[in-house]
């Protein structure tokens, strides 16, 4: 069950929200390739796309207000 899981909100478009990390990874790879390549503070070799997606997921987890999923309302509720 997803109830109580932290909601991840895309930092690029802020319209995609999900408590499922793999869904956010797919969203980032499909919708934000340009941002993943150009807009991150990663320079040089060795930062493949999977690393970049993980980097953004970690930033989202740090920045996201503590929102948790609540299936009863099918919305995201503030953590109490």
Coordinates of N, CA, C and O in Angstrom, one line a residue:
X1 N 0.8 -1.2 0.0 CA 0.0 0.0 0.0 C 0.9 1.2 0.0 O 2.0 1.3 0.6
X2 N 0.4 2.3 -0.6 CA 1.2 3.5 -0.8 C 1.0 4.5 0.3 O 1.7 5.5 0.5
X3 N 0.0 4.3 1.1 CA -0.3 5.3 2.2 C 0.9 5.5 3.1 O 1.6 4.6 3.5
X4 N 1.2 6.8 3.3 CA 2.2 7.2 4.2 C 3.6 7.3 3.5 O 4.5 7.8 4.1
X5 N 3.7 7.0 2.2 CA 4.9 7.1 1.5 C 5.2 8.6 1.1 O 4.2 9.3 0.8
X6 N 6.4 9.0 1.1 CA 6.8 10.3 0.7 C 6.5 10.5 -0.7 O 6.7 9.7 -1.6
X7 N 5.9 11.7 -1.0 CA 5.5 12.0 -2.4 C 6.7 12.7 -3.0 O 7.2 13.7 -2.5
X8 N 7.1 12.2 -4.2 CA 8.2 12.9 -5.0 C 7.6 13.8 -6.0 O 6.7 13.4 -6.8
X9 N 8.0 15.0 -6.0 CA 7.5 16.0 -7.0 C 8.6 16.4 -7.9 O 9.7 16.9 -7.5
X10 N 8.4 16.3 -9.2 CA 9.4 16.6 -10.2 C 9.9 18.1 -10.0 O 9.1 19.0 -10.0
X11 N 11.2 18.2 -9.9 CA 11.8 19.6 -9.7 C 11.9 20.3 -11.0 O 12.1 21.5 -11.0
X12 N 11.7 19.7 -12.2 CA 11.8 20.4 -13.4 C 10.4 20.9 -13.9 O 10.3 22.1 -14.3
X13 N 9.4 20.1 -13.8 CA 8.1 20.6 -14.3 C 7.1 20.8 -13.2 O 6.1 21.5 -13.3
X14 N 7.3 20.2 -12.0 CA 6.5 20.3 -10.8 C 5.0 19.9 -11.0 O 4.2 20.2 -10.2
X15 N 4.8 19.2 -12.1 CA 3.4 18.7 -12.3 C 3.3 17.2 -12.1 O 2.2 16.7 -11.7
X16 N 4.4 16.5 -12.2 CA 4.4 15.1 -11.9 C 4.7 14.8 -10.4 O 5.7 15.3 -9.9
X17 N 3.8 14.1 -9.8 CA 3.9 13.7 -8.4 C 3.6 12.3 -8.3 O 2.6 11.8 -8.8
X18 N 4.5 11.6 -7.5 CA 4.2 10.2 -7.3 C 5.0 9.7 -6.0 O 6.1 10.2 -5.7
X19 N 4.4 8.8 -5.3 CA 5.1 8.2 -4.2 C 6.0 7.0 -4.6 O 6.8 6.5 -3.8
X20 N 6.0 6.7 -5.9 CA 6.8 5.5 -6.4 C 8.0 6.0 -7.1 O 7.9 6.7 -8.1
X21 N 9.2 5.7 -6.5 CA 10.4 6.2 -7.0 C 10.7 5.8 -8.5 O 11.2 6.6 -9.3
X22 N 10.4 4.5 -8.8 CA 10.6 4.1 -10.2 C 9.8 4.8 -11.2 O 10.2 5.1 -12.3
X23 N 8.6 5.2 -10.8 CA 7.7 6.1 -11.7 C 8.4 7.4 -11.9 O 8.4 7.9 -13.1
X24 N 9.0 8.0 -10.9 CA 9.7 9.3 -11.1 C 10.9 9.1 -11.9 O 11.2 10.0 -12.8
X25 N 11.6 8.0 -11.8 CA 12.8 7.8 -12.6 C 12.4 7.7 -14.1 O 13.0 8.3 -15.0
X26 N 11.3 7.0 -14.4 CA 10.8 6.9 -15.8 C 10.4 8.3 -16.3 O 10.7 8.7 -17.4
X27 N 9.7 9.1 -15.5 CA 9.2 10.4 -15.9 C 10.5 11.3 -16.2 O 10.5 11.9 -17.2
X28 N 11.5 11.2 -15.4 CA 12.7 12.1 -15.6 C 13.4 11.6 -16.9 O 13.8 12.5 -17.7
X29 N 13.5 10.3 -17.1 CA 14.2 9.8 -18.4 C 13.4 10.2 -19.6 O 13.9 10.5 -20.7
X30 N 12.0 10.1 -19.5 CA 11.2 10.3 -20.7 C 11.0 11.8 -21.0 O 10.9 12.2 -22.2
X31 N 10.8 12.6 -20.0 CA 10.4 14.0 -20.2 C 11.5 15.1 -20.0 O 11.4 16.2 -20.5
X32 N 12.6 14.7 -19.3 CA 13.6 15.8 -19.0 C 15.0 15.4 -19.3 O 15.9 15.8 -18.6
X33 N 15.2 14.8 -20.4 CA 16.6 14.4 -20.8 C 17.5 15.7 -21.0 O 18.6 15.7 -20.5
X34 N 16.9 16.7 -21.6 CA 17.7 17.9 -21.8 C 18.1 18.5 -20.5 O 19.3 18.9 -20.3
X35 N 17.2 18.6 -19.5 CA 17.5 19.2 -18.2 C 18.5 18.3 -17.5 O 19.4 18.8 -16.8
X36 N 18.4 17.0 -17.6 CA 19.4 16.1 -16.9 C 20.8 16.3 -17.5 O 21.7 16.1 -16.7
X37 N 20.9 16.6 -18.7 CA 22.2 16.8 -19.3 C 22.8 18.2 -19.1 O 23.9 18.4 -18.8
X38 N 21.9 19.2 -19.2 CA 22.4 20.6 -19.2 C 22.3 21.3 -17.9 O 23.1 22.2 -17.6
X39 N 21.3 21.0 -17.1 CA 21.0 21.8 -15.9 C 21.5 21.3 -14.6 O 21.2 21.9 -13.6
X40 N 22.2 20.3 -14.6 CA 22.7 19.8 -13.3 C 24.2 20.2 -13.1 O 24.9 20.4 -14.1
X41 N 24.6 20.4 -11.9 CA 26.0 20.8 -11.6 C 27.0 19.6 -11.7 O 27.8 19.5 -10.8
X42 N 26.9 18.9 -12.7 CA 27.8 17.7 -12.9 C 28.5 18.0 -14.2 O 28.0 18.2 -15.3
X43 N 29.9 18.0 -14.1 CA 30.7 18.3 -15.2 C 31.7 17.2 -15.4 O 32.1 16.5 -14.4
X44 N 32.1 16.9 -16.6 CA 33.1 15.9 -16.9 C 32.5 14.6 -17.2 O 31.3 14.4 -17.3
X45 N 33.4 13.6 -17.4 CA 33.0 12.3 -17.7 C 32.5 11.5 -16.5 O 32.9 11.8 -15.4
X46 N 31.8 10.4 -16.8 CA 31.5 9.5 -15.7 C 30.1 9.7 -15.1 O 29.7 9.0 -14.2
X47 N 29.3 10.7 -15.6 CA 28.0 10.9 -15.1 C 27.0 10.5 -16.1 O 26.4 11.3 -16.8
X48 N 26.7 9.2 -16.2 CA 25.8 8.7 -17.1 C 24.4 9.0 -16.7 O 24.1 9.6 -15.7
X49 N 23.4 8.7 -17.6 CA 22.0 9.1 -17.4 C 21.5 8.5 -16.1 O 20.7 9.2 -15.3
X50 N 21.8 7.3 -15.8 CA 21.3 6.7 -14.5 C 21.8 7.4 -13.3 O 21.1 7.6 -12.3
X51 N 23.1 7.8 -13.3 CA 23.6 8.6 -12.2 C 22.9 9.9 -12.1 O 22.6 10.4 -11.0
X52 N 22.6 10.6 -13.2 CA 22.0 11.9 -13.2 C 20.6 11.8 -12.7 O 20.1 12.6 -11.9
X53 N 19.8 10.7 -13.1 CA 18.5 10.5 -12.5 C 18.5 10.3 -11.0 O 17.7 10.9 -10.3
X54 N 19.5 9.5 -10.6 CA 19.6 9.3 -9.1 C 20.0 10.5 -8.4 O 19.5 10.8 -7.3
X55 N 20.8 11.4 -9.0 CA 21.2 12.6 -8.4 C 19.9 13.5 -8.2 O 19.7 14.1 -7.1
X56 N 19.1 13.6 -9.2 CA 17.9 14.4 -9.1 C 16.9 13.8 -8.1 O 16.3 14.5 -7.3
X57 N 16.8 12.5 -8.1 CA 15.9 11.8 -7.1 C 16.3 12.2 -5.7 O 15.5 12.5 -4.8
X58 N 17.6 12.2 -5.4 CA 18.1 12.5 -4.1 C 17.8 14.0 -3.8 O 17.5 14.3 -2.6
X59 N 18.0 14.9 -4.8 CA 17.7 16.3 -4.5 C 16.2 16.5 -4.2 O 15.8 17.2 -3.4
X60 N 15.3 15.7 -5.0 CA 13.9 15.8 -4.7 C 13.6 15.4 -3.3 O 12.8 16.0 -2.6
X61 N 14.2 14.3 -2.9 CA 13.9 13.8 -1.5 C 14.3 14.8 -0.5 O 13.6 15.0 0.6
X62 N 15.4 15.5 -0.7 CA 15.9 16.5 0.3 C 15.0 17.8 0.2 O 14.7 18.4 1.3
X63 N 14.5 18.2 -0.9 CA 13.7 19.4 -1.1 C 12.2 19.3 -0.8 O 11.6 20.2 -0.5
X64 N 11.7 18.1 -1.1 CA 10.3 17.9 -1.0 C 9.7 18.1 0.4 O 10.2 17.6 1.4
X65 N 8.7 19.0 0.5 CA 8.0 19.1 1.8 C 7.5 17.7 2.2 O 7.2 16.9 1.3
X66 N 7.3 17.5 3.4 CA 6.9 16.2 3.9 C 5.4 16.0 3.5 O 4.5 16.2 4.3
X67 N 5.2 15.6 2.3 CA 3.9 15.2 1.8 C 3.8 13.7 1.7 O 4.8 13.0 1.3
X68 N 2.7 13.2 2.2 CA 2.5 11.7 2.1 C 1.3 11.4 1.4 O 0.3 12.2 1.3
X69 N 1.3 10.2 0.8 CA 0.1 9.8 -0.1 C -1.0 9.3 0.8 O -0.8 8.6 1.8
X70 N -2.2 9.6 0.5 CA -3.4 9.2 1.2 C -4.4 8.7 0.2 O -5.0 9.4 -0.6
X71 N -4.6 7.3 0.1 CA -5.5 6.8 -0.9 C -6.9 7.1 -0.7 O -7.7 7.1 -1.7
X72 N -7.3 7.4 0.5 CA -8.7 7.7 0.8 C -9.2 9.0 0.0 O -10.4 9.0 -0.4
X73 N -8.3 9.9 -0.1 CA -8.7 11.2 -0.8 C -8.1 11.2 -2.2 O -8.4 12.1 -3.0
X74 N -7.3 10.2 -2.5 CA -6.6 10.1 -3.8 C -5.8 11.4 -4.1 O -5.7 11.9 -5.2
X75 N -5.4 12.1 -3.0 CA -4.6 13.3 -3.1 C -3.4 13.1 -2.2 O -3.2 12.2 -1.5
X76 N -2.5 14.1 -2.2 CA -1.4 14.1 -1.4 C -1.7 15.0 -0.2 O -2.1 16.2 -0.3
X77 N -1.5 14.5 1.0 CA -1.9 15.2 2.3 C -0.6 15.6 3.0 O 0.4 14.9 2.9
X78 N -0.6 16.6 3.7 CA 0.5 17.0 4.6 C 0.7 16.0 5.7 O -0.3 15.6 6.3
X79 N 1.9 15.7 6.0 CA 2.2 14.8 7.1 C 1.8 15.4 8.4 O 2.1 16.6 8.6
X80 N 1.2 14.6 9.3 CA 0.8 15.2 10.6 C 1.7 14.7 11.7 O 2.4 13.8 11.6

